mmCIF file of C-alpha atoms in Angstrom:
data_model
loop_
_atom_site.group_PDB
_atom_site.id
_atom_site.type_symbol
_atom_site.label_atom_id
_atom_site.label_comp_id
_atom_site.label_asym_id
_atom_site.label_seq_id
_atom_site.Cartn_x
_atom_site.Cartn_y
_atom_site.Cartn_z
ATOM 1 C CA MET I 5 89.609 70.896 203.782
ATOM 2 C CA THR I 6 87.993 68.704 201.129
ATOM 3 C CA THR I 7 85.597 69.901 198.471
ATOM 4 C CA SER I 8 82.473 68.613 196.798
ATOM 5 C CA THR I 9 80.046 69.534 194.049
ATOM 6 C CA ALA I 10 77.125 71.671 195.271
ATOM 7 C CA LYS I 11 73.941 72.728 193.526
ATOM 8 C CA ALA I 12 73.767 76.433 194.238
ATOM 9 C CA TYR I 13 75.717 79.243 195.871
ATOM 10 C CA VAL I 14 74.636 82.786 196.664
ATOM 11 C CA ILE I 15 77.237 85.536 196.505
ATOM 12 C CA THR I 16 76.884 89.269 197.138
ATOM 13 C CA GLY I 17 79.139 91.779 195.438
ATOM 14 C CA PRO I 18 80.014 89.489 192.499
ATOM 15 C CA THR I 19 80.800 92.097 189.852
ATOM 16 C CA SER I 20 84.369 93.075 190.736
ATOM 17 C CA GLY I 21 87.486 92.031 192.605
ATOM 18 C CA ILE I 22 87.238 89.100 194.991
ATOM 19 C CA GLY I 23 83.516 88.644 194.420
ATOM 20 C CA ARG I 24 83.779 88.382 190.650
ATOM 21 C CA LEU I 25 86.601 85.856 190.753
ATOM 22 C CA THR I 26 84.833 83.825 193.425
ATOM 23 C CA ALA I 27 81.624 83.782 191.389
ATOM 24 C CA LEU I 28 83.492 82.465 188.363
ATOM 25 C CA GLU I 29 85.171 79.796 190.481
ATOM 26 C CA LEU I 30 81.949 78.752 192.216
ATOM 27 C CA ALA I 31 80.259 78.302 188.837
ATOM 28 C CA LYS I 32 82.391 75.177 188.463
ATOM 29 C CA HIS I 33 80.549 73.706 191.460
ATOM 30 C CA GLY I 34 76.947 74.535 190.594
ATOM 31 C CA THR I 35 74.504 77.350 189.895
ATOM 32 C CA VAL I 36 75.702 80.730 191.119
ATOM 33 C CA ILE I 37 73.169 83.238 192.381
ATOM 34 C CA LEU I 38 74.608 86.701 191.801
ATOM 35 C CA VAL I 39 73.398 89.515 194.063
ATOM 36 C CA GLY I 40 74.480 93.109 193.463
ATOM 37 C CA ARG I 41 73.458 96.711 192.900
ATOM 38 C CA ASP I 42 74.232 97.137 189.199
ATOM 39 C CA ARG I 43 71.968 95.195 186.857
ATOM 40 C CA ASN I 44 74.274 95.641 183.856
ATOM 41 C CA LYS I 45 77.369 94.453 185.701
ATOM 42 C CA LEU I 46 75.467 91.454 187.026
ATOM 43 C CA ALA I 47 74.417 90.640 183.458
ATOM 44 C CA ASP I 48 78.045 90.779 182.326
ATOM 45 C CA VAL I 49 79.159 88.226 184.920
ATOM 46 C CA GLN I 50 76.117 86.076 184.221
ATOM 47 C CA ALA I 51 76.951 86.115 180.503
ATOM 48 C CA ILE I 52 80.552 85.048 181.114
ATOM 49 C CA ILE I 53 79.360 82.116 183.204
ATOM 50 C CA GLY I 54 76.790 81.210 180.552
ATOM 51 C CA ARG I 55 79.378 81.214 177.761
ATOM 52 C CA ARG I 56 81.315 78.635 179.763
ATOM 53 C CA GLY I 57 78.310 76.344 179.756
ATOM 54 C CA GLN I 58 77.592 77.015 183.417
ATOM 55 C CA GLN I 59 74.548 78.358 185.218
ATOM 56 C CA ALA I 60 73.912 81.685 186.965
ATOM 57 C CA GLU I 61 70.937 83.684 188.171
ATOM 58 C CA ALA I 62 71.109 87.406 188.928
ATOM 59 C CA PHE I 63 69.193 89.597 191.380
ATOM 60 C CA THR I 64 69.574 93.324 191.963
ATOM 61 C CA CYS I 65 69.846 94.328 195.587
ATOM 62 C CA ASP I 66 71.088 97.333 197.541
ATOM 63 C CA LEU I 67 72.482 95.913 200.777
ATOM 64 C CA SER I 68 72.158 99.276 202.496
ATOM 65 C CA ASP I 69 68.384 99.085 201.952
ATOM 66 C CA ILE I 70 66.768 96.472 204.208
ATOM 67 C CA ALA I 71 63.585 96.375 202.108
ATOM 68 C CA SER I 72 65.686 95.638 199.020
ATOM 69 C CA VAL I 73 67.574 92.949 200.945
ATOM 70 C CA ARG I 74 64.387 91.197 202.022
ATOM 71 C CA ARG I 75 62.921 91.425 198.535
ATOM 72 C CA ALA I 76 66.018 89.839 196.984
ATOM 73 C CA ALA I 77 66.011 87.084 199.605
ATOM 74 C CA ALA I 78 62.350 86.304 198.857
ATOM 75 C CA GLU I 79 63.096 86.096 195.129
ATOM 76 C CA ILE I 80 66.009 83.746 195.749
ATOM 77 C CA ILE I 81 63.918 81.538 198.028
ATOM 78 C CA ALA I 82 61.298 81.330 195.273
ATOM 79 C CA LEU I 83 63.872 79.671 192.993
ATOM 80 C CA ASP I 84 63.591 76.650 195.268
ATOM 81 C CA LEU I 85 67.216 75.635 194.736
ATOM 82 C CA PRO I 86 69.164 73.651 197.336
ATOM 83 C CA ILE I 87 71.609 76.371 198.370
ATOM 84 C CA ALA I 88 74.863 74.854 199.580
ATOM 85 C CA GLY I 89 76.487 78.149 200.495
ATOM 86 C CA LEU I 90 76.062 81.882 200.993
ATOM 87 C CA LEU I 91 78.999 84.260 200.708
ATOM 88 C CA ASN I 92 78.448 87.709 202.206
ATOM 89 C CA ASN I 93 81.201 89.433 200.261
ATOM 90 C CA ALA I 94 79.895 92.888 199.323
ATOM 91 C CA GLY I 95 81.428 95.800 201.199
ATOM 92 C CA MET I 96 82.477 99.407 200.916
ATOM 93 C CA VAL I 97 84.725 102.109 202.346
ATOM 94 C CA GLN I 98 83.587 105.728 202.230
ATOM 95 C CA GLY I 99 85.967 108.629 202.579
ATOM 96 C CA LYS I 100 83.044 110.958 203.207
ATOM 97 C CA PRO I 101 80.199 109.440 205.257
ATOM 98 C CA THR I 102 76.749 109.306 203.686
ATOM 99 C CA LYS I 103 73.371 108.010 204.865
ATOM 100 C CA ASN I 104 70.986 105.480 203.400
ATOM 101 C CA ALA I 105 67.265 106.087 202.895
ATOM 102 C CA LEU I 106 66.606 105.337 206.577
ATOM 103 C CA GLY I 107 69.233 107.852 207.699
ATOM 104 C CA TRP I 108 71.709 105.141 208.715
ATOM 105 C CA ASP I 109 75.455 105.319 208.185
ATOM 106 C CA MET I 110 75.985 103.880 204.698
ATOM 107 C CA THR I 111 79.136 101.889 205.480
ATOM 108 C CA PHE I 112 77.672 100.261 208.584
ATOM 109 C CA ALA I 113 74.417 99.478 206.784
ATOM 110 C CA THR I 114 76.095 98.038 203.687
ATOM 111 C CA ASN I 115 78.851 96.073 205.389
ATOM 112 C CA TYR I 116 77.002 94.748 208.415
ATOM 113 C CA LEU I 117 73.258 95.373 208.735
ATOM 114 C CA GLY I 118 72.377 94.401 205.155
ATOM 115 C CA PRO I 119 74.363 91.144 205.146
ATOM 116 C CA PHE I 120 72.982 90.249 208.588
ATOM 117 C CA ALA I 121 69.396 90.831 207.412
ATOM 118 C CA PHE I 122 70.071 88.906 204.189
ATOM 119 C CA THR I 123 71.425 85.956 206.151
ATOM 120 C CA GLU I 124 68.531 86.004 208.604
ATOM 121 C CA ALA I 125 66.041 85.955 205.723
ATOM 122 C CA LEU I 126 67.723 83.078 203.892
ATOM 123 C CA ALA I 127 68.849 80.926 206.830
ATOM 124 C CA PRO I 128 65.533 79.147 207.549
ATOM 125 C CA HIS I 129 65.401 78.049 203.900
ATOM 126 C CA LEU I 130 68.953 76.691 203.664
ATOM 127 C CA PRO I 131 69.424 72.932 203.902
ATOM 128 C CA GLU I 132 71.152 71.454 206.915
ATOM 129 C CA GLY I 133 74.924 71.716 206.638
ATOM 130 C CA ALA I 134 74.870 74.687 204.248
ATOM 131 C CA HIS I 135 77.764 77.125 204.578
ATOM 132 C CA VAL I 136 77.332 80.792 205.471
ATOM 133 C CA VAL I 137 80.572 82.726 205.055
ATOM 134 C CA PHE I 138 81.199 86.381 205.872
ATOM 135 C CA VAL I 139 84.151 88.383 204.574
ATOM 136 C CA ALA I 140 85.691 90.047 207.618
ATOM 137 C CA SER I 141 88.859 92.113 207.975
ATOM 138 C CA GLY I 142 91.820 92.201 210.323
ATOM 139 C CA VAL I 143 91.422 95.962 210.666
ATOM 140 C CA GLU I 144 88.757 95.225 213.294
ATOM 141 C CA ASP I 145 91.504 94.271 215.766
ATOM 142 C CA PRO I 146 93.220 97.240 217.496
ATOM 143 C CA GLU I 147 96.139 94.969 218.378
ATOM 144 C CA ARG I 148 96.790 93.700 214.861
ATOM 145 C CA THR I 149 100.090 95.294 213.888
ATOM 146 C CA PRO I 150 99.597 95.585 210.092
ATOM 147 C CA ALA I 151 96.226 97.283 210.597
ATOM 148 C CA VAL I 152 97.645 99.702 213.158
ATOM 149 C CA LYS I 153 100.549 100.550 210.856
ATOM 150 C CA ALA I 154 98.039 101.224 208.088
ATOM 151 C CA GLY I 155 96.299 103.764 210.336
ATOM 152 C CA TYR I 156 93.412 101.755 211.765
ATOM 153 C CA ARG I 157 92.597 101.608 215.466
ATOM 154 C CA GLY I 158 90.230 98.646 215.470
ATOM 155 C CA GLY I 159 86.472 98.595 215.826
ATOM 156 C CA ARG I 160 85.077 101.577 217.761
ATOM 157 C CA PHE I 161 81.680 100.125 218.618
ATOM 158 C CA LEU I 162 79.452 101.910 221.133
ATOM 159 C CA SER I 163 76.086 100.405 220.226
ATOM 160 C CA VAL I 164 74.094 99.564 217.126
ATOM 161 C CA ALA I 165 72.044 102.717 217.682
ATOM 162 C CA SER I 166 75.223 104.824 217.754
ATOM 163 C CA SER I 167 76.711 103.031 214.751
ATOM 164 C CA ILE I 168 73.794 103.780 212.460
ATOM 165 C CA GLN I 169 74.303 107.453 213.342
ATOM 166 C CA GLY I 170 77.992 107.241 212.449
ATOM 167 C CA GLU I 171 79.081 107.688 216.058
ATOM 168 C CA TRP I 172 82.159 105.777 217.190
ATOM 169 C CA GLU I 173 84.198 105.292 220.341
ATOM 170 C CA PRO I 174 86.690 108.185 220.778
ATOM 171 C CA GLY I 175 90.388 107.755 220.015
ATOM 172 C CA GLY I 176 89.873 106.127 216.647
ATOM 173 C CA SER I 177 91.512 106.281 213.246
ATOM 174 C CA LYS I 178 92.367 109.438 211.359
ATOM 175 C CA LEU I 179 91.771 107.605 208.080
ATOM 176 C CA PRO I 180 88.653 108.876 206.272
ATOM 177 C CA GLY I 181 85.973 106.285 206.940
ATOM 178 C CA GLY I 182 88.384 104.147 208.944
ATOM 179 C CA ASP I 183 86.301 103.792 212.090
ATOM 180 C CA ALA I 184 83.096 103.037 210.191
ATOM 181 C CA TYR I 185 84.796 100.317 208.172
ATOM 182 C CA ALA I 186 86.672 98.721 211.082
ATOM 183 C CA THR I 187 83.581 98.781 213.298
ATOM 184 C CA SER I 188 81.370 97.273 210.612
ATOM 185 C CA LYS I 189 83.879 94.460 210.103
ATOM 186 C CA GLN I 190 84.197 93.841 213.837
ATOM 187 C CA CYS I 191 80.435 93.457 213.970
ATOM 188 C CA VAL I 192 80.498 91.112 210.975
ATOM 189 C CA LEU I 193 83.024 88.884 212.711
ATOM 190 C CA ALA I 194 81.336 88.930 216.122
ATOM 191 C CA ALA I 195 77.948 88.159 214.577
ATOM 192 C CA THR I 196 79.427 85.268 212.585
ATOM 193 C CA LEU I 197 80.776 83.686 215.756
ATOM 194 C CA ALA I 198 77.496 84.304 217.589
ATOM 195 C CA LEU I 199 75.452 82.691 214.827
ATOM 196 C CA ALA I 200 77.790 79.694 214.797
ATOM 197 C CA ARG I 201 77.020 79.123 218.485
ATOM 198 C CA GLU I 202 73.320 79.810 218.099
ATOM 199 C CA ASN I 203 72.514 77.867 214.919
ATOM 200 C CA LYS I 204 73.795 74.284 214.923
ATOM 201 C CA ARG I 205 71.988 73.415 211.685
ATOM 202 C CA LEU I 206 74.169 75.611 209.457
ATOM 203 C CA LEU I 207 77.907 76.216 209.269
ATOM 204 C CA PHE I 208 78.961 79.827 209.920
ATOM 205 C CA ASN I 209 82.547 80.920 209.259
ATOM 206 C CA ALA I 210 84.426 84.103 208.389
ATOM 207 C CA ILE I 211 87.442 84.789 206.222
ATOM 208 C CA GLU I 212 90.174 87.419 206.249
ATOM 209 C CA PRO I 213 90.970 88.041 202.560
ATOM 210 C CA GLY I 214 94.337 89.630 203.312
ATOM 211 C CA PHE I 215 95.458 93.072 202.227
ATOM 212 C CA THR I 216 93.858 93.369 198.786
ATOM 213 C CA PRO I 217 93.603 97.115 198.074
ATOM 214 C CA ASN I 218 93.565 96.725 194.293
ATOM 215 C CA THR I 219 89.855 95.749 194.351
ATOM 216 C CA GLY I 220 86.661 97.779 193.972
ATOM 217 C CA LEU I 221 86.292 98.156 197.744
ATOM 218 C CA VAL I 222 87.674 101.697 197.784
ATOM 219 C CA ARG I 223 85.581 102.942 194.875
ATOM 220 C CA GLU I 224 84.061 105.720 196.998
ATOM 221 C CA ALA I 225 87.278 106.788 198.711
ATOM 222 C CA PRO I 226 88.862 110.162 197.779
ATOM 223 C CA ALA I 227 90.661 110.164 194.410
ATOM 224 C CA ALA I 228 94.108 110.652 195.963
ATOM 225 C CA VAL I 229 93.560 107.709 198.304
ATOM 226 C CA ARG I 230 92.348 105.518 195.448
ATOM 227 C CA PHE I 231 95.414 106.393 193.384
ATOM 228 C CA VAL I 232 97.834 105.447 196.159
ATOM 229 C CA ILE I 233 96.011 102.224 197.048
ATOM 230 C CA GLN I 234 95.235 101.008 193.555
ATOM 231 C CA ARG I 235 98.254 102.237 191.603
ATOM 232 C CA LEU I 236 101.239 102.721 193.884
ATOM 233 C CA LEU I 237 100.885 100.095 196.606
ATOM 234 C CA PRO I 238 100.583 97.166 194.171
ATOM 235 C CA LEU I 239 104.115 97.960 193.004
ATOM 236 C CA LEU I 240 105.335 97.256 196.534
ATOM 237 C CA ALA I 241 103.381 94.014 196.843
ATOM 238 C CA PRO I 242 106.398 91.658 196.728
ATOM 239 C CA PHE I 243 107.890 93.450 199.725
ATOM 240 C CA LEU I 244 104.775 93.701 201.925
ATOM 241 C CA LYS I 245 103.805 91.055 204.448
ATOM 242 C CA TYR I 246 100.085 90.168 204.558
ATOM 243 C CA TRP I 247 99.652 91.305 200.963
ATOM 244 C CA SER I 248 97.171 89.185 199.069
ATOM 245 C CA THR I 249 95.399 89.294 195.718
ATOM 246 C CA PRO I 250 91.754 88.965 194.669
ATOM 247 C CA LYS I 251 92.609 85.640 193.028
ATOM 248 C CA ARG I 252 94.099 84.235 196.208
ATOM 249 C CA ALA I 253 91.193 85.511 198.300
ATOM 250 C CA ALA I 254 88.718 83.991 195.836
ATOM 251 C CA ARG I 255 90.399 80.614 196.190
ATOM 252 C CA LEU I 256 90.073 80.878 199.973
ATOM 253 C CA ALA I 257 86.383 81.796 199.788
ATOM 254 C CA THR I 258 85.664 78.947 197.394
ATOM 255 C CA THR I 259 87.540 76.450 199.547
ATOM 256 C CA VAL I 260 85.608 77.387 202.681
ATOM 257 C CA LEU I 261 82.269 77.400 200.850
ATOM 258 C CA THR I 262 82.820 73.950 199.329
ATOM 259 C CA ASP I 263 84.358 72.330 202.391
ATOM 260 C CA THR I 264 82.730 68.965 203.134
ATOM 261 C CA SER I 265 83.583 68.992 206.825
ATOM 262 C CA THR I 266 81.239 70.309 209.514
ATOM 263 C CA THR I 267 83.604 73.027 210.684
ATOM 264 C CA THR I 268 81.816 76.066 212.088
ATOM 265 C CA GLY I 269 82.706 79.148 214.112
ATOM 266 C CA VAL I 270 86.148 79.561 212.541
ATOM 267 C CA TYR I 271 87.822 82.773 211.377
ATOM 268 C CA TYR I 272 90.173 81.845 208.536
ATOM 269 C CA GLY I 273 93.215 83.953 207.741
ATOM 270 C CA ASP I 274 94.287 84.649 204.180
ATOM 271 C CA ASP I 275 96.558 81.598 204.405
ATOM 272 C CA GLY I 276 93.573 79.353 205.044
ATOM 273 C CA GLN I 277 94.504 78.734 208.657
ATOM 274 C CA PRO I 278 92.382 79.722 211.685
ATOM 275 C CA MET I 279 93.275 83.132 213.102
ATOM 276 C CA ALA I 280 92.243 84.945 216.256
ATOM 277 C CA ALA I 281 89.640 87.674 216.247
ATOM 278 C CA SER I 282 90.048 90.726 218.448
ATOM 279 C CA SER I 283 89.349 90.225 222.144
ATOM 280 C CA ARG I 284 86.052 92.091 221.727
ATOM 281 C CA ALA I 285 84.875 90.170 218.663
ATOM 282 C CA ARG I 286 85.560 86.798 220.287
ATOM 283 C CA ASN I 287 83.810 87.720 223.542
ATOM 284 C CA PRO I 288 80.509 85.744 223.660
ATOM 285 C CA GLU I 289 78.812 88.414 225.783
ATOM 286 C CA PHE I 290 79.654 91.089 223.217
ATOM 287 C CA GLN I 291 78.561 88.810 220.373
ATOM 288 C CA ASP I 292 75.192 88.075 221.926
ATOM 289 C CA GLU I 293 74.495 91.699 222.840
ATOM 290 C CA LEU I 294 75.410 92.820 219.322
ATOM 291 C CA VAL I 295 73.089 90.284 217.711
ATOM 292 C CA ALA I 296 70.263 91.195 220.094
ATOM 293 C CA GLN I 297 70.620 94.910 219.346
ATOM 294 C CA THR I 298 70.812 94.203 215.612
ATOM 295 C CA ARG I 299 67.607 92.182 215.622
ATOM 296 C CA ILE I 300 65.801 94.852 217.622
ATOM 297 C CA LEU I 301 66.818 97.503 215.093
ATOM 298 C CA LEU I 302 65.931 95.423 212.047
ATOM 299 C CA ALA I 303 62.535 94.618 213.543
ATOM 300 C CA THR I 304 61.692 98.328 213.316
ATOM 301 C CA VAL I 305 62.024 98.278 209.526
ATOM 302 C CA PRO I 306 58.593 97.635 207.930
ATOM 303 C CA ALA I 307 58.303 94.298 206.127
#
């Protein structure tokens, strides 16, 4: 890949982990538009970028709330900046399922429905050749050995209607929140590939950040799980295959977002090379049905 200077980049979840480091890296390429839930944390990142003589704008947005998503998108569009890239990075894992204001599963809404709605709102206003990148995860693949060893059983998708109710295909993971997370990421990946086929004006790609448990992703997991993931596992990092770091993942995200080629419809592994999605996620019929169901659901949410 080759890189170039761009005028503006939008990034969700920019206040911690991969998102924060990517935001700081992208600021070297142009104005960074920070989108997140916590106004104070957004201000902190914006201030760091400003002290470096770089530019950033900040917008509060709850990705689980479609009205909030559409409002943030409208505010960003009003800036009238030539947006060279959008990184859908924000995500969560919940040990105990909760619902959003619409009664939808919080993980599925935050990880998939919100980013999809955000992308749909911004896409018509992005210039030709702009990059749209989604952060996926290898746990969506039931045949991916590291994910299976970690306790995941791949995406357990039944339908969008079932997913918003927190209902998953039987035989799934025993990990708290495992099926919701894996299913949301399978939908992210399948939708990315569908949009790449559907929209030839923009460049849609996905990235696998690698195993990066020492980020803010597990902030809502049980305390014991957080302790093991964030404190103990990092000590074993040199001995674990597929282990990555937020810094490495941020470099990957930045590289894909600033790529000057016209590559689209690629799922990049944490090593920067194309990797295969699960058989379900790469099935065009599944992709198209998922996108159709998603649009039908989102159309029911008042503007």
